[in-house]
Short mmCIF file of C-alpha atoms in Angstrom, two decimals:
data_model
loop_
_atom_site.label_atom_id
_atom_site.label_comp_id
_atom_site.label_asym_id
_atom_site.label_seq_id
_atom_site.Cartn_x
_atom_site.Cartn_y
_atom_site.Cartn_z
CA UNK A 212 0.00 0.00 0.00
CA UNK A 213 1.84 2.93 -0.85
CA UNK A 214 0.01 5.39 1.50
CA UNK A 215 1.07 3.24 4.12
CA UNK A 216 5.03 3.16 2.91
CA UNK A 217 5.32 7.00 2.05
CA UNK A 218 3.81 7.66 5.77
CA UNK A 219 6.35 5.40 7.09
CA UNK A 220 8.99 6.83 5.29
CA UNK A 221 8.26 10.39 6.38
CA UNK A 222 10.12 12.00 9.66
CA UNK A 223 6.91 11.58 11.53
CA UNK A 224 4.06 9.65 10.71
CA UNK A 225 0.64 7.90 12.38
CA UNK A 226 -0.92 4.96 10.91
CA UNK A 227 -4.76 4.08 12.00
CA UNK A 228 -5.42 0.60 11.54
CA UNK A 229 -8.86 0.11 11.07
CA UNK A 230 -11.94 -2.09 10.11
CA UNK A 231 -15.11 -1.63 8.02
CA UNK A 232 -17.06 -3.72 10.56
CA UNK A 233 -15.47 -2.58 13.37
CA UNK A 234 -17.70 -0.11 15.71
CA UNK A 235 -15.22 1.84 17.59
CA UNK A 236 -13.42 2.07 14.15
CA UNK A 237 -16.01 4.19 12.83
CA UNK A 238 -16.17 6.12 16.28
CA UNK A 239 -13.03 7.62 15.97
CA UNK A 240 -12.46 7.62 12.51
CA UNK A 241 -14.05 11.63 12.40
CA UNK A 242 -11.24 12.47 15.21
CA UNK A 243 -8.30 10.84 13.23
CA UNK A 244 -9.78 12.66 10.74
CA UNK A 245 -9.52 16.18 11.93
CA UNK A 246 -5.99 15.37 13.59
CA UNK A 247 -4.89 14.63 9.86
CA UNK A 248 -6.22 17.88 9.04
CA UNK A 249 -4.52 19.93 11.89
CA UNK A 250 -1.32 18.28 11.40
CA UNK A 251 -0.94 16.82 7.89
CA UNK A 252 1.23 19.45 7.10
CA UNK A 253 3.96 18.45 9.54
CA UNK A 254 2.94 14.59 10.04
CA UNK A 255 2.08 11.65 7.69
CA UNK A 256 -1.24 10.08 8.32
CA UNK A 257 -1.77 6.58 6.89
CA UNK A 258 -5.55 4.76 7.11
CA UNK A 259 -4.88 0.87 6.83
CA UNK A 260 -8.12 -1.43 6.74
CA UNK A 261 -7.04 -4.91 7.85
CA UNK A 262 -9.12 -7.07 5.82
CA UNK A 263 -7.30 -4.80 2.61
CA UNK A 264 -4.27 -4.99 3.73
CA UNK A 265 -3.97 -8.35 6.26
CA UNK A 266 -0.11 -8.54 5.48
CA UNK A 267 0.34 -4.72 7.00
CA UNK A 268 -1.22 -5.36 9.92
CA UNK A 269 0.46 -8.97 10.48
CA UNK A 270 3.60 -7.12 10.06
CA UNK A 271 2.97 -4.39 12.29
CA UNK A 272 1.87 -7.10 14.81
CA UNK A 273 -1.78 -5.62 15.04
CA UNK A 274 -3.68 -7.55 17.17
CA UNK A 275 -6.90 -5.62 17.51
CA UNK A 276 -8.49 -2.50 15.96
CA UNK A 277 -8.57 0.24 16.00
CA UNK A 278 -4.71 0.24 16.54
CA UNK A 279 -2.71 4.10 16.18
CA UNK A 280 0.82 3.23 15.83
CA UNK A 281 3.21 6.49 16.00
CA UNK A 282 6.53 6.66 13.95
CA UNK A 283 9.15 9.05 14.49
CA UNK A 284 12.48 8.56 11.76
CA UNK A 285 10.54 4.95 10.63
CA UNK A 286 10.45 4.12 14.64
CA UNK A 287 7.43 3.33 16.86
CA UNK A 288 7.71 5.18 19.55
CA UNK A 289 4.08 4.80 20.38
CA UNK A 290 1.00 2.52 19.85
CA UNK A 291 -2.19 1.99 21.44
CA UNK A 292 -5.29 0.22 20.78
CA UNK A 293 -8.03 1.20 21.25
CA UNK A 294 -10.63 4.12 20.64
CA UNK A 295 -9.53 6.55 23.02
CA UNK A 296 -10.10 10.08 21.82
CA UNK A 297 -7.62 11.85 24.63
CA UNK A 298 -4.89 9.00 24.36
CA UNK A 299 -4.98 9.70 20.69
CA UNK A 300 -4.84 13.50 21.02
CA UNK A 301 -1.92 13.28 23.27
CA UNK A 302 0.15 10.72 21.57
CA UNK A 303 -0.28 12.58 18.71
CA UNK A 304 0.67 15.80 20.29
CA UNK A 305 3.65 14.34 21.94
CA UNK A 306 5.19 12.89 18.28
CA UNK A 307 4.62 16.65 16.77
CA UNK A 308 6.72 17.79 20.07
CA UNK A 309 10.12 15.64 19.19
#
């Protein structure tokens, strides 16, 4: 997916692993949303559906959704599952900090 390996390639990036069927999914999906627009300037944002892209999340060792996995220099230095709007505002906040 190449959305998913330009994000990861970029100095900062946050990939949303995600589900059609999945209920929280589509809970914070408007949230991830608006983060995107806030920060897509300074931050890659990459949407992965599992059942697309099964290899991706295998790989990333995703066990549930959603999953936010935060990549500074093609690092995680953060990941949570989960749809937690305030853990996803502040994680996010924290990788724009470094």
């Amino acid at each position: 997916m190449e959305e998913l390996d330009a994000a990861k390639k970029s100095e900062k990036a946050l990939v949303y692993y995600t589900a059609k069927w999945c209920g929280p999914c589509r809970m914070i999906a408007p949230v991830f949303d608006k983060l995107e627009e806030e920060h897509g300037g300074s931050i890659s944002f990459a949407k992965v559906d599992i059942d697309e892209v099964p290899e991706a999340a295998s790989k990333d060792g995703v066990m549930s959704v959603p999953t936010f996995v935060f990549l500074h220099n093609e690092d995680v230095v953060s990941r949570f599952s989960g749809a937690n709007r305030d853990q996803l505002e502040a994680s996010l906040e924290s990788l724009a900090a470094k």
